[in-house]
PDB file of C-alpha atoms in Angstrom:
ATOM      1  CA  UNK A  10      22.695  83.135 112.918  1.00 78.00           C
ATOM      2  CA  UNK A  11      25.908  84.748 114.094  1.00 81.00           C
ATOM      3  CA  UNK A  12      26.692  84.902 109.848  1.00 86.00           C
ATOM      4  CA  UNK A  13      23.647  86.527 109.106  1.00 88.00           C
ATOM      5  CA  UNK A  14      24.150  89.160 112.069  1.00 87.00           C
ATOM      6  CA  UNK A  15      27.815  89.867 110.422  1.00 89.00           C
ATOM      7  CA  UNK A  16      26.694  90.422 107.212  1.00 91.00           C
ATOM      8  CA  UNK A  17      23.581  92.983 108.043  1.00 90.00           C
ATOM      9  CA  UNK A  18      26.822  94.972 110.092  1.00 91.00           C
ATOM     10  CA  UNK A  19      28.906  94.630 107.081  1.00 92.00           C
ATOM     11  CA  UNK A  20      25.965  96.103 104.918  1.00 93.00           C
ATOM     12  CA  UNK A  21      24.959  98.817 106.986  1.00 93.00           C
ATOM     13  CA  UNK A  22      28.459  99.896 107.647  1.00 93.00           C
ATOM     14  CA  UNK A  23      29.056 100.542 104.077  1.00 93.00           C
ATOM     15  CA  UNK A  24      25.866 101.981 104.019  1.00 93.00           C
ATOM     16  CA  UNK A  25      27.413 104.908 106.482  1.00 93.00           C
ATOM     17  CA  UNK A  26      30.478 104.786 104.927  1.00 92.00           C
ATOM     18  CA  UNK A  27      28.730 105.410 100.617  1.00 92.00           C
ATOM     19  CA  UNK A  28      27.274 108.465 102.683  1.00 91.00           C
ATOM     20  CA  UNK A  29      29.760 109.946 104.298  1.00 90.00           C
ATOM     21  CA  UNK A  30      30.755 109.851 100.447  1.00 88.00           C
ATOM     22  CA  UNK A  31      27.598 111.671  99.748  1.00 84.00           C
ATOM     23  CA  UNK A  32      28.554 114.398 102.403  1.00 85.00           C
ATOM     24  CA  UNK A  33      31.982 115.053 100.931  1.00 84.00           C
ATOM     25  CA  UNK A  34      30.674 115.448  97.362  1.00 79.00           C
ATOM     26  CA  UNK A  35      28.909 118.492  98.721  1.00 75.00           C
ATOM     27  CA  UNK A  36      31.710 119.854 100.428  1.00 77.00           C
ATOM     28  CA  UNK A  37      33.330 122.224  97.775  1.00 69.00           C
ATOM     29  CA  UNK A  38      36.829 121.912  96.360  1.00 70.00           C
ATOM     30  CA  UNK A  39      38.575 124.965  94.296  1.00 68.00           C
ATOM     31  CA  UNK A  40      37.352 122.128  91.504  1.00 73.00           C
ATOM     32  CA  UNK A  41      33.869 122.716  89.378  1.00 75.00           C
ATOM     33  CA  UNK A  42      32.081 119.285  90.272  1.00 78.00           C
ATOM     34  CA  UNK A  43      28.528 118.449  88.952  1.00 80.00           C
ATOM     35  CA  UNK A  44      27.668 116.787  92.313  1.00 79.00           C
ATOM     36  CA  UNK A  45      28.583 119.630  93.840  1.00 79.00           C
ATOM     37  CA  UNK A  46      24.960 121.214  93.095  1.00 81.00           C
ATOM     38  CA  UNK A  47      23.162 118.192  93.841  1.00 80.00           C
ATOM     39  CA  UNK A  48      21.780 118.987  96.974  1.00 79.00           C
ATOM     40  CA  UNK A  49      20.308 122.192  95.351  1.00 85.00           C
ATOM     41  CA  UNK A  50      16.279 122.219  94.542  1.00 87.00           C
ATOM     42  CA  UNK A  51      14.106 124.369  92.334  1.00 88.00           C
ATOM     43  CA  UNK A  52      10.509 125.224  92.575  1.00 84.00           C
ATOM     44  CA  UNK A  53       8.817 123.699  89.708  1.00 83.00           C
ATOM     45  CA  UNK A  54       5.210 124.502  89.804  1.00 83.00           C
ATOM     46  CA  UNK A  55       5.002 124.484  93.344  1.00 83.00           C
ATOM     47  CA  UNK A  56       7.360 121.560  93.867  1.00 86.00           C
ATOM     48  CA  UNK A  57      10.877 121.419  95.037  1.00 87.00           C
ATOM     49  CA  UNK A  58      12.298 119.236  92.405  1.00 86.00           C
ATOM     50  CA  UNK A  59      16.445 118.850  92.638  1.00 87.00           C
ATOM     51  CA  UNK A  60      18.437 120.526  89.770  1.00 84.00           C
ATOM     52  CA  UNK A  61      19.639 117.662  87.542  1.00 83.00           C
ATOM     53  CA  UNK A  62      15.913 117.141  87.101  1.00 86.00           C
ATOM     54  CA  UNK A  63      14.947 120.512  85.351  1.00 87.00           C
ATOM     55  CA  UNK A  64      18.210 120.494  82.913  1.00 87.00           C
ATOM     56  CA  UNK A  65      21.978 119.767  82.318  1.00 88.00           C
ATOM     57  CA  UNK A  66      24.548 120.278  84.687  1.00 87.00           C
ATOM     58  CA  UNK A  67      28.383 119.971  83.162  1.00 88.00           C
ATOM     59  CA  UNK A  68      31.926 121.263  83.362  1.00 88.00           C
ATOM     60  CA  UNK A  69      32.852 124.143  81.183  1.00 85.00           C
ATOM     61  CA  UNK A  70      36.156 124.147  82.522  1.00 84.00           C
ATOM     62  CA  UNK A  71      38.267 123.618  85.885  1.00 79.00           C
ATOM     63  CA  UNK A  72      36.341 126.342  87.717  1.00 82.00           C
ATOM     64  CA  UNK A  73      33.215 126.863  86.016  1.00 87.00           C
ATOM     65  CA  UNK A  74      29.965 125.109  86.027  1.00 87.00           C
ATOM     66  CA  UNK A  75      27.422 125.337  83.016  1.00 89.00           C
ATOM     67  CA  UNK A  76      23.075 124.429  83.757  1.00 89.00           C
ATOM     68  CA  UNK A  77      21.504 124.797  80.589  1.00 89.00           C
ATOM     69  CA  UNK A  78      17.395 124.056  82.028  1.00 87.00           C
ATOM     70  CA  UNK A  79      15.073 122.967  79.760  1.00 87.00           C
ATOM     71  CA  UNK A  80      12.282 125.104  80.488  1.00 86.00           C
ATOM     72  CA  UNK A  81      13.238 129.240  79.819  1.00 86.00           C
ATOM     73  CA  UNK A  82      10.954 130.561  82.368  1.00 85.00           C
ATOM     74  CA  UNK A  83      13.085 128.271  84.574  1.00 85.00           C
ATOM     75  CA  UNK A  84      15.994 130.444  84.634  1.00 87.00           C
ATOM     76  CA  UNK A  85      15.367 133.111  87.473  1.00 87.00           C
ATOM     77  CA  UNK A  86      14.254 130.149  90.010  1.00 87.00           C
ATOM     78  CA  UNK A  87      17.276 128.178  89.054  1.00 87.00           C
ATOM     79  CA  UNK A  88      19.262 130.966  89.998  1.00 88.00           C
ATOM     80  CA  UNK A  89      17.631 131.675  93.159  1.00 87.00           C
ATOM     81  CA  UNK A  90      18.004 128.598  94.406  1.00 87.00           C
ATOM     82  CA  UNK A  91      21.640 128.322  93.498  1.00 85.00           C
ATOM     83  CA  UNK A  92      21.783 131.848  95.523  1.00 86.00           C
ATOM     84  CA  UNK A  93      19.443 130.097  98.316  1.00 85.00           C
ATOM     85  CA  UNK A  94      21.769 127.487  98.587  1.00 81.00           C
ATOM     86  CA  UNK A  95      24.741 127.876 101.429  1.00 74.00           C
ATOM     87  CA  UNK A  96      27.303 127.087  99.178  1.00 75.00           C
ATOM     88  CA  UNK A  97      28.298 130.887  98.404  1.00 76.00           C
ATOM     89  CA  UNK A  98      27.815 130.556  94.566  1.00 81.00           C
ATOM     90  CA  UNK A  99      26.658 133.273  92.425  1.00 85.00           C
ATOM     91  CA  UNK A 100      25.376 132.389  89.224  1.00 87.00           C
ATOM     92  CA  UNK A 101      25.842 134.403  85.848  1.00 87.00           C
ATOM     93  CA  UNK A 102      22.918 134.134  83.120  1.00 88.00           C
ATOM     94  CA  UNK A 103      23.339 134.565  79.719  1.00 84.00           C
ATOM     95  CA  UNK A 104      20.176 133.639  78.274  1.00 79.00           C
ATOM     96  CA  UNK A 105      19.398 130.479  78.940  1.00 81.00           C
ATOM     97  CA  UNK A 106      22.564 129.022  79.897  1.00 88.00           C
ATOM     98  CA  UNK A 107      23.171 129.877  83.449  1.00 88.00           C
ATOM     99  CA  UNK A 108      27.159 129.523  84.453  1.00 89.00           C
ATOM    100  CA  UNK A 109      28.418 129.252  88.109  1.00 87.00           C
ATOM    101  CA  UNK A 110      31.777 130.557  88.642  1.00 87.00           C
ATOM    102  CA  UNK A 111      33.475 128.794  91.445  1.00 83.00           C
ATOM    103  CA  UNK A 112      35.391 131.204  93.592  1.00 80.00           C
ATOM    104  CA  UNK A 113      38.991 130.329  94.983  1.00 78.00           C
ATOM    105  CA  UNK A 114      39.450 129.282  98.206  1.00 77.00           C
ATOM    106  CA  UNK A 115      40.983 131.512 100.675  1.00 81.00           C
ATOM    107  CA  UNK A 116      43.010 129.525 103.402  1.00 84.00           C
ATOM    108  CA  UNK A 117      40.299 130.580 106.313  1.00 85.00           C
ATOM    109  CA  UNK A 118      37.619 128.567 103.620  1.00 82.00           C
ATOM    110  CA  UNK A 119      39.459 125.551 103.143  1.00 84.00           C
ATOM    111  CA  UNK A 120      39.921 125.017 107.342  1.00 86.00           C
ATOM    112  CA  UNK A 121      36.553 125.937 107.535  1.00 86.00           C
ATOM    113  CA  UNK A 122      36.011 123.127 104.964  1.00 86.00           C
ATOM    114  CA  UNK A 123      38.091 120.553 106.215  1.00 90.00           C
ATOM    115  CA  UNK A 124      36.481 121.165 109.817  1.00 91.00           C
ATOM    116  CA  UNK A 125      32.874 120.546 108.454  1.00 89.00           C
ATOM    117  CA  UNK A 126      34.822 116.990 106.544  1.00 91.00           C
ATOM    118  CA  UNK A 127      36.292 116.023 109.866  1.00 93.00           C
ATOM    119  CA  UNK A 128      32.878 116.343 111.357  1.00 93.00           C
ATOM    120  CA  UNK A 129      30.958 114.582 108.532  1.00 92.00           C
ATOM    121  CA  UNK A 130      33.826 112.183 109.096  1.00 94.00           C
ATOM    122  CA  UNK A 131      33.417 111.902 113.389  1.00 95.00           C
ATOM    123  CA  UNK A 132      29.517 111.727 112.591  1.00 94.00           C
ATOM    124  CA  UNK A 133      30.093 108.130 110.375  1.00 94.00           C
ATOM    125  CA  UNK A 134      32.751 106.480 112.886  1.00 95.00           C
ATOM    126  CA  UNK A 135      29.706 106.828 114.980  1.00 95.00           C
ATOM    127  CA  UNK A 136      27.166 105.240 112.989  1.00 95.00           C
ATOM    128  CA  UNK A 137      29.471 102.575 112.128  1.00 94.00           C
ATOM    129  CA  UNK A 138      30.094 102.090 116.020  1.00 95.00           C
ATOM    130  CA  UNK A 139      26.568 102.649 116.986  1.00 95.00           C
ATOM    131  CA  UNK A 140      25.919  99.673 114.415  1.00 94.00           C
ATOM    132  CA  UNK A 141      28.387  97.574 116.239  1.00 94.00           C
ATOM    133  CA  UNK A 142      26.809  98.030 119.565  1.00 94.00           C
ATOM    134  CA  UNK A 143      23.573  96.795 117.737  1.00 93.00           C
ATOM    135  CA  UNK A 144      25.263  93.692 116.570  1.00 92.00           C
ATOM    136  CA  UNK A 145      26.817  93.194 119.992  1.00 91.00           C
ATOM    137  CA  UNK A 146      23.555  93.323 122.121  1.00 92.00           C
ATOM    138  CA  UNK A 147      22.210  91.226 119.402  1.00 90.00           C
ATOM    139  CA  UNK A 148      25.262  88.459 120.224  1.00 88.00           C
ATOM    140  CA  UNK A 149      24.369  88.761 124.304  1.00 89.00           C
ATOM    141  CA  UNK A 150      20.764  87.852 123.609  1.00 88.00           C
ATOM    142  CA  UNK A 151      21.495  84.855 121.342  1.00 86.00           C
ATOM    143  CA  UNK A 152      23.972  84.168 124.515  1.00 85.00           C
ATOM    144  CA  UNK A 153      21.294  84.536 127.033  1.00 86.00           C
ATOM    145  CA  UNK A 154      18.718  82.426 125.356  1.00 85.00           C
ATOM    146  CA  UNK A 155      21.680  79.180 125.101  1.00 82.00           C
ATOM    147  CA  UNK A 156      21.288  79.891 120.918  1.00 80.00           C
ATOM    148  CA  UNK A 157      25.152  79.866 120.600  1.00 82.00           C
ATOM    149  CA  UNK A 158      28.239  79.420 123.358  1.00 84.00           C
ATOM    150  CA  UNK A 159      30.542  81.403 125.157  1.00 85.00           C
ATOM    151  CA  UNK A 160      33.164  80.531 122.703  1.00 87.00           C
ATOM    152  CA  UNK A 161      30.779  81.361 119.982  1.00 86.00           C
ATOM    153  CA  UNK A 162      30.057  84.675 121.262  1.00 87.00           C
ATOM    154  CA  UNK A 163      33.708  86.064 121.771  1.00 91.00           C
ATOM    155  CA  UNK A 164      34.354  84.687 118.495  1.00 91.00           C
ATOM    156  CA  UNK A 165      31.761  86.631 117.301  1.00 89.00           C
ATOM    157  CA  UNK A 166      32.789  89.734 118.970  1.00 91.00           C
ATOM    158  CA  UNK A 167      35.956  89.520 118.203  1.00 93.00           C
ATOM    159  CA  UNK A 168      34.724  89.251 114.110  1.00 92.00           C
ATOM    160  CA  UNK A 169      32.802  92.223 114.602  1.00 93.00           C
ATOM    161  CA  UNK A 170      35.324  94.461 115.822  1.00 93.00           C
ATOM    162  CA  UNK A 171      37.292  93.533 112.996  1.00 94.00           C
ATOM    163  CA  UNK A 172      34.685  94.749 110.768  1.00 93.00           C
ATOM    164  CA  UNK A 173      34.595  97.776 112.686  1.00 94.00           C
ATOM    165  CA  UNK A 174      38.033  98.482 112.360  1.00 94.00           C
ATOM    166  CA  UNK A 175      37.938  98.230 109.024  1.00 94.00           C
ATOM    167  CA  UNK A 176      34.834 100.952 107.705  1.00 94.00           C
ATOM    168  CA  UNK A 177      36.478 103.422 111.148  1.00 95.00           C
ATOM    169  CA  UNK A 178      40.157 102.977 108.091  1.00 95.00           C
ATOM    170  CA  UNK A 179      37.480 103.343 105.723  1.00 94.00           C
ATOM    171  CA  UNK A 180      36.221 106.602 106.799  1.00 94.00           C
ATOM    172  CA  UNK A 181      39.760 107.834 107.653  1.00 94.00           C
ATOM    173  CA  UNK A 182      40.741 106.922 104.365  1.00 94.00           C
ATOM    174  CA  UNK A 183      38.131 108.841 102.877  1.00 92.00           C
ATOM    175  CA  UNK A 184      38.625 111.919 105.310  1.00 93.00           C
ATOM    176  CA  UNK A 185      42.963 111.779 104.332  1.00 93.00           C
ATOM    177  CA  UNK A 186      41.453 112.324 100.764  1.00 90.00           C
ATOM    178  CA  UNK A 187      39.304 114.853 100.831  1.00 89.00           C
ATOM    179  CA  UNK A 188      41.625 117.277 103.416  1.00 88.00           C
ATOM    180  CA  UNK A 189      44.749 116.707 101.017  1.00 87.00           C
ATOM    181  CA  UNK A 190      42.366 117.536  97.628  1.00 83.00           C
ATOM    182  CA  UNK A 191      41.061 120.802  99.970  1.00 82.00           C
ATOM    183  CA  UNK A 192      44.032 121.936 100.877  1.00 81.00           C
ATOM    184  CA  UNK A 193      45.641 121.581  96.904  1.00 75.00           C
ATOM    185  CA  UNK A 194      45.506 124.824  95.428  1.00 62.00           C
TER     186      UNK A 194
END
């Protein structure tokens, strides 16, 4: 029992920590990254469909993005919604390949980034801790209805925390990563 309640806290803690992945792919480096425009959706005949769906997102080179969408009276909503989006991109059209210039960083934007990373960052240690309280209260009931021992329980506790420990390195890991690649110019 005590196994199966360690190994739904091991899943769900790298659950929280593949996220807080997520959330760092959409904070911007001076880098042109694909992902980066993942959060970004298009109206496509009345539905908000994400980007990669209506065409090809790639690299043209370190600092420029290229969409080439498949349908040409897609263009103008593509670019809107690149616009739309709160990343401070502007798009350039030519045709129908639409290229997205990524701007340098100024110092004030990268602290501003690395601020909104830490956050992301404080947000998972959370999760992963709010998941460990879970597990915990889960122990004390098994404890209360005689389903394991007193031994068994601060063993299990004491197995838990480890886990803990290591998705809260995880997550600082992560967070080392993504303020030194930031801050590279």
């Amino acid at each position: 029992m005590i196994e199966d309640l360690k190994k739904d806290a091991e899943v769900r803690m790298t659950k929280s920590v593949e996220s807080l992945g997520g959330a760092f792919n959409k904070i911007r480096t001076g880098r042109a990254h694909p992902s980066l425009l993942d959060g970004v959706t298009v109206s496509y005949y009345g539905v908000d469909t994400p980007l990669n769906q209506v065409g090809n997102v790639n690299v043209l080179d370190a600092r420029t993005l290229s969409i080439s969408v498949w349908e040409k009276n897609l263009v103008p909503e593509v670019e809107k919604a690149i616009m739309k989006s709160d990343l401070g991109l502007n798009p350039v059209t030519t045709g129908e390949l639409i290229r997205v210039p990524m701007p340098p960083l100024t110092e004030e934007t990268r602290k501003g980034f690395i601020k909104q990373a830490k956050t992301e960052a404080e947000n998972a240690r959370i999760a992963i801790r709010n998941i460990r309280r879970d597990v915990l209260s889960d122990v004390k009931e098994l404890l209360k209805e005689k389903g394991i021992s007193e031994d068994d329980e601060r063993k299990a506790q004491d197995n838990i925390q480890k886990i803990t420990d290591k998705y809260i390195q995880q997550v600082d890991q992560l967070l080392s990563v993504k303020e030194v690649d930031l801050m590279e110019i």
